[in-house]
C-alpha positions in Angstrom: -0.1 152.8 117.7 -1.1 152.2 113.9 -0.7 148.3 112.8 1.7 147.9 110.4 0.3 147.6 106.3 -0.2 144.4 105.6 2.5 144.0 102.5 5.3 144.3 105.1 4.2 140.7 107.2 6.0 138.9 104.3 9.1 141.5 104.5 9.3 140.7 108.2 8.7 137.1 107.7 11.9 136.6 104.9 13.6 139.1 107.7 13.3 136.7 110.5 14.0 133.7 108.5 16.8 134.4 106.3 18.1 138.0 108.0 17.6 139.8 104.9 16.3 143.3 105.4 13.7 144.6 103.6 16.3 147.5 101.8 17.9 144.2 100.7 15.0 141.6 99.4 15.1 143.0 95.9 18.7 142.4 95.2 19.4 139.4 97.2 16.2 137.3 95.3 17.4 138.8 92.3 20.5 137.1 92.5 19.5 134.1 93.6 17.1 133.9 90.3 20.3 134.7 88.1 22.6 132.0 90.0 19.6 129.4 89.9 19.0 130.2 85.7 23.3 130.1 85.6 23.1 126.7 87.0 20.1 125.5 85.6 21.4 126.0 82.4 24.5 124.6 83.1 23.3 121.3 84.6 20.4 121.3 81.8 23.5 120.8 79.2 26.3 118.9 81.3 24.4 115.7 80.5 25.4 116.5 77.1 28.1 117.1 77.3 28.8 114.0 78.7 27.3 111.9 76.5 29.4 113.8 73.4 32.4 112.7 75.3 31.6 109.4 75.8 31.1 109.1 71.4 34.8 109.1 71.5 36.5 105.6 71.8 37.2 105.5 76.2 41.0 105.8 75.3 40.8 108.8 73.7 38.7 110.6 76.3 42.0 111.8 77.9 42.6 114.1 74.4 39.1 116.3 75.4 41.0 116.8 79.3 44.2 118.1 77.4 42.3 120.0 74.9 40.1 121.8 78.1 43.6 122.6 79.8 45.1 123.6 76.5 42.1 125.7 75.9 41.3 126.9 79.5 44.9 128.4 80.7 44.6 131.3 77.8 41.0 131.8 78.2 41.4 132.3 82.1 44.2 135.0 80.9 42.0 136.9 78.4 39.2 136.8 80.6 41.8 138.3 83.5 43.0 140.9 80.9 39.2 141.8 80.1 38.3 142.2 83.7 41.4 144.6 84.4 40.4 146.8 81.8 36.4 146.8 82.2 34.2 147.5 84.5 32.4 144.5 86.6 29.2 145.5 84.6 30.9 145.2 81.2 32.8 142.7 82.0 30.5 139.6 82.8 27.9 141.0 79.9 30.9 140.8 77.8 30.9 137.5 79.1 27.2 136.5 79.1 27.3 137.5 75.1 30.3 135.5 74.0 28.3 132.4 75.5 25.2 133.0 73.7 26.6 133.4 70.7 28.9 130.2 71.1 25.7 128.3 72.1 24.3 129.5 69.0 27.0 128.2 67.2 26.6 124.9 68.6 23.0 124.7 68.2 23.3 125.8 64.4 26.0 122.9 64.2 23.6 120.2 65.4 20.5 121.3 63.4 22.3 122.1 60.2 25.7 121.4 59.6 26.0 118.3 61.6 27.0 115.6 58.6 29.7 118.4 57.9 31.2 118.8 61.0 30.7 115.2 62.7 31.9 114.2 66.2 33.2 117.6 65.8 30.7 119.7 67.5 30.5 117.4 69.9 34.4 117.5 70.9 34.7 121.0 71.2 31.2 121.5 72.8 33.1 119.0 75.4 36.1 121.3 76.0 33.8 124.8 75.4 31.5 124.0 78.1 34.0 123.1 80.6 35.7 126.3 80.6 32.5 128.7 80.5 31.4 127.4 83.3 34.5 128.3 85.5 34.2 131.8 83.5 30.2 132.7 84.1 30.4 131.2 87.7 33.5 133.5 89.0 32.0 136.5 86.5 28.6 136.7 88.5 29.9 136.1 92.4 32.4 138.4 91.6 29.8 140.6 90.6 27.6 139.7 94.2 31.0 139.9 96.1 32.0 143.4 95.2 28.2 144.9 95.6 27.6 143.9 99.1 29.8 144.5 102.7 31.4 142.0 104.6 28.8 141.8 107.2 25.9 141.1 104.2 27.9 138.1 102.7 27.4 136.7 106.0 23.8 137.2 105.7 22.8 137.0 102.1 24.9 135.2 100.4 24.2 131.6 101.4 20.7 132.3 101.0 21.7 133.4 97.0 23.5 130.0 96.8 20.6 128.0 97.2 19.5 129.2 94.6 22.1 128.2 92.4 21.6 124.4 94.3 18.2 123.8 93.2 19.0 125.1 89.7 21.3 122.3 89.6 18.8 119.8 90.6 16.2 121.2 88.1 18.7 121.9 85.1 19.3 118.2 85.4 15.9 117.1 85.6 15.1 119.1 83.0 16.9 117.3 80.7 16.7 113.7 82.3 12.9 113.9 81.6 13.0 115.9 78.0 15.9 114.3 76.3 13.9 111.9 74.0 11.2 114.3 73.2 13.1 117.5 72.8 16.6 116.5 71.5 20.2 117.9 71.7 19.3 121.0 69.4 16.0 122.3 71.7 17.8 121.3 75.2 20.6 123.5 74.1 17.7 126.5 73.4 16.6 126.2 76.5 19.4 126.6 78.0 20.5 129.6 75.6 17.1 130.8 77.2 18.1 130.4 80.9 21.8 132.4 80.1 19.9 135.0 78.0 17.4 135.9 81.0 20.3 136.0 83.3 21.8 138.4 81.0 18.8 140.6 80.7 17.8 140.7 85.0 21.4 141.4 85.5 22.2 144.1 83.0 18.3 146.3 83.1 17.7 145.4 86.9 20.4 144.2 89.1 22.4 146.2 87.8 21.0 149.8 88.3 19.3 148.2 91.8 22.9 148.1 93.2 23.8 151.2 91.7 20.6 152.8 93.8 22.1 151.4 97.0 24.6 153.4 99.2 27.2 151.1 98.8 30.1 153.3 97.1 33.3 153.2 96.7 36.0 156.4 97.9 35.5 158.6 94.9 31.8 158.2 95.2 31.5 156.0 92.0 29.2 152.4 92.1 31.0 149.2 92.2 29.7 147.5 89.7 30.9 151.1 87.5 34.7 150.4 88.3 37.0 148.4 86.5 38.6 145.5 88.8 42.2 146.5 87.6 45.4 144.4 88.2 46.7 142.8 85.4 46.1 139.1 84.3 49.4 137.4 85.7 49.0 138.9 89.1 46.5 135.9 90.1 48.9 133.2 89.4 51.7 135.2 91.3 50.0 135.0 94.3 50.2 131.1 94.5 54.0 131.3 94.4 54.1 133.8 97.0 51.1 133.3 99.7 52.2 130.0 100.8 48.5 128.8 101.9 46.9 130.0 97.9 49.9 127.6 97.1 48.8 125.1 99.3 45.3 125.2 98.2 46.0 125.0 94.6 48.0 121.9 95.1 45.4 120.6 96.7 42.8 121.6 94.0 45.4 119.3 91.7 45.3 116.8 93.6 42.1 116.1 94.5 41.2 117.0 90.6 43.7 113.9 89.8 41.4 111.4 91.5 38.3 112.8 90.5 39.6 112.1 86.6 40.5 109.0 87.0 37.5 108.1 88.7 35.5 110.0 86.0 37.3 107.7 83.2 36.3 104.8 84.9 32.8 105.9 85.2 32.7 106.8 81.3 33.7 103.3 80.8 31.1 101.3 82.7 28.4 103.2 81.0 29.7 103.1 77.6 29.3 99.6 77.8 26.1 99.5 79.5 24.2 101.8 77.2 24.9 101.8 73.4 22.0 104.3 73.2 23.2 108.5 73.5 20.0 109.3 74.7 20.0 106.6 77.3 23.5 107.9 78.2 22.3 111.2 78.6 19.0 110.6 80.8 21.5 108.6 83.1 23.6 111.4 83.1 21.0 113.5 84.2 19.3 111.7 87.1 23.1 110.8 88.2 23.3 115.1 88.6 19.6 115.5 89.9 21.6 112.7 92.7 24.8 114.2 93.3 23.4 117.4 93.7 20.3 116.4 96.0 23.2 114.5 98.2 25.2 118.0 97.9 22.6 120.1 99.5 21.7 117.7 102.2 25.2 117.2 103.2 25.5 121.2 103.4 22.7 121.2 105.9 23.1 118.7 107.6 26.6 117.6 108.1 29.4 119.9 106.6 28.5 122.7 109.0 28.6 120.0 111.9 32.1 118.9 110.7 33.7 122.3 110.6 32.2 123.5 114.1 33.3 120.1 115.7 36.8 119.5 113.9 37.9 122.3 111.7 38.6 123.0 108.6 41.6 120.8 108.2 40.2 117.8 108.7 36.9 118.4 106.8 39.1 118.7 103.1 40.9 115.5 104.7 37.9 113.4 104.4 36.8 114.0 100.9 40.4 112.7 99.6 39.7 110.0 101.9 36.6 109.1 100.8 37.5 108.9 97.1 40.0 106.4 97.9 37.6 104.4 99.7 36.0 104.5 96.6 38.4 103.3 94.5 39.6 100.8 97.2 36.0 99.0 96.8 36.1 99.3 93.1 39.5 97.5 92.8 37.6 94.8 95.0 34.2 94.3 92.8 34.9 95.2 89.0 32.7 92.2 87.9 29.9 93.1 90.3 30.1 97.0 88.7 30.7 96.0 85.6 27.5 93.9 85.1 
């Protein structure tokens, strides 16, 4: 019996460790590389985005919420009208190139026309980058979805999700460390850089990689080659008439109820703590590098321990519960946060 070539121990090693096949490594890391740069880039400008909401006066913070819902409800339907009539392929680089060329826009804005525009920029940066990022998320898993079975999801795709984890912790850290150095104008390139690659790895490699695969649909055409169809009201028929959609969205409501009022209040205590934006923003940064550390350990550790000994019922139970214990404890200590 021959031994086996030596490039295939590492094959067999990320096979036994992460069940990905070898037939499968190049897609799967490809895809964790474009949800990590997605995410990176996200994170790398949410700090931000922050701080540009927090140069409003605290009262009128609630006008960027309405102006995100105001903005978000008809951008959700055009980008459900675009996605019924294009393929998946045209559709998120369709989606990819609209982004670039707004974060253009906003990078021109800050270098050049800034004394024009004002706290301008800043307030629709606030409400832009809130709704691309539901937009580019949902484009690319809808993209991973539809290219792999049932039986690979189970397999591969928590393995690509990592990768968009720790490309929230770096994004974050990125600009946490680079934010007096670099400035607004360069963090925002960088980031323009990290959206751009994704593009290009997705449109010249991913792309034609799961066209090579045998995954097919009846007439023998690739997936990512057919449009999704449908139209763009279907979506928000379905939570009038499947009753758990229904019940999930109004739990989505709720729970994004608490999390704004809890996000107001946090605006406020460091508005007052730091008068300096780039002291806002580095906070704002290691406070993601944080959450999202706490995010991935709780995913390892605990959420999948909750769900196999209780359910799922009980597990979205305690995160409601939890924020009101948090408020609970800030109603008793304002001073003690406050200084």
């Amino acid at each position: 019996m021959q031994p086996r070539p030596l490039y295939n121990i590492p094959l067999r090693m990320l096979d036994r460790l992460t069940r990905i096949h070898p037939e499968e490594c190049l897609t799967t890391i490809l895809a964790a590389v474009c949800f990590f740069l997605i995410m990176c880039g996200y994170f790398m400008l949410r700090p931000i985005r922050e701080t540009m909401g927090l140069d409003q006066h605290i009262d009128d913070l609630h006008w960027l919420f309405l102006g995100t819902l105001t903005v978000m409800i008809p951008t959700s339907l055009g980008f459900s009208w675009l996605a019924s009539r294009l393929s998946r392929r045209n559709c998120i680089t369709t989606t990819f190139i609209i982004v670039l060329i707004c974060l253009a826009g906003f990078t021109l804005a800050l270098t050049v026309f800034d004394r024009v525009l004002g706290p301008w920029t800043g307030r629709i940066f606030y409400v832009w980058l809130s709704v691309i990022n539901v937009l580019i998320i949902s484009a690319f898993w809808v993209t991973v979805v539809d290219n792999h079975r049932p039986e690979q999801g189970r397999r591969l795709f928590a393995f690509i999700a990592v990768g968009g984890t720790l490309g929230a912790i770096v994004g974050p850290i990125i600009t946490a460390t680079t934010i007096h150095h670099l400035g607004e104008p360069l963090l925002l390139c960088t980031a323009y850089f990290c959206f751009a690659l994704t593009l290009a790895i997705l449109r010249f490699v991913l792309f034609p990689a799961f066209d090579r695969k045998a995954y097919v649909v009846a007439d023998g055409q690739a997936h990512s080659r057919r449009r999704i169809g449908g139209s763009a009201i279907n979506g928000l028929l379905h939570l009038f008439t499947n009753p758990r959609l229904g019940l999930l969205a109004l739990y989505i409501i709720s729970f994004t109820i608490l999390a704004s009022l809890l996000y107001f209040e946090q605006a406020r205590l460091i508005k007052e703590a730091l008068p300096e934006r780039t002291d806002r923003t580095r906070l704002f940064g290691w406070m993601g590098v944080g959450s999202q550390t706490a995010t991935i350990l709780l995913q390892l550790f605990i959420t999948s321990r909750i769900l196999t000994r209780f359910g799922l019922a009980p597990a979205l139970l305690a995160l409601p519960l939890l924020m009101l214990f948090g408020f609970f404890t800030l109603t008793l200590t304002p001073d003690m946060l406050a200084a």
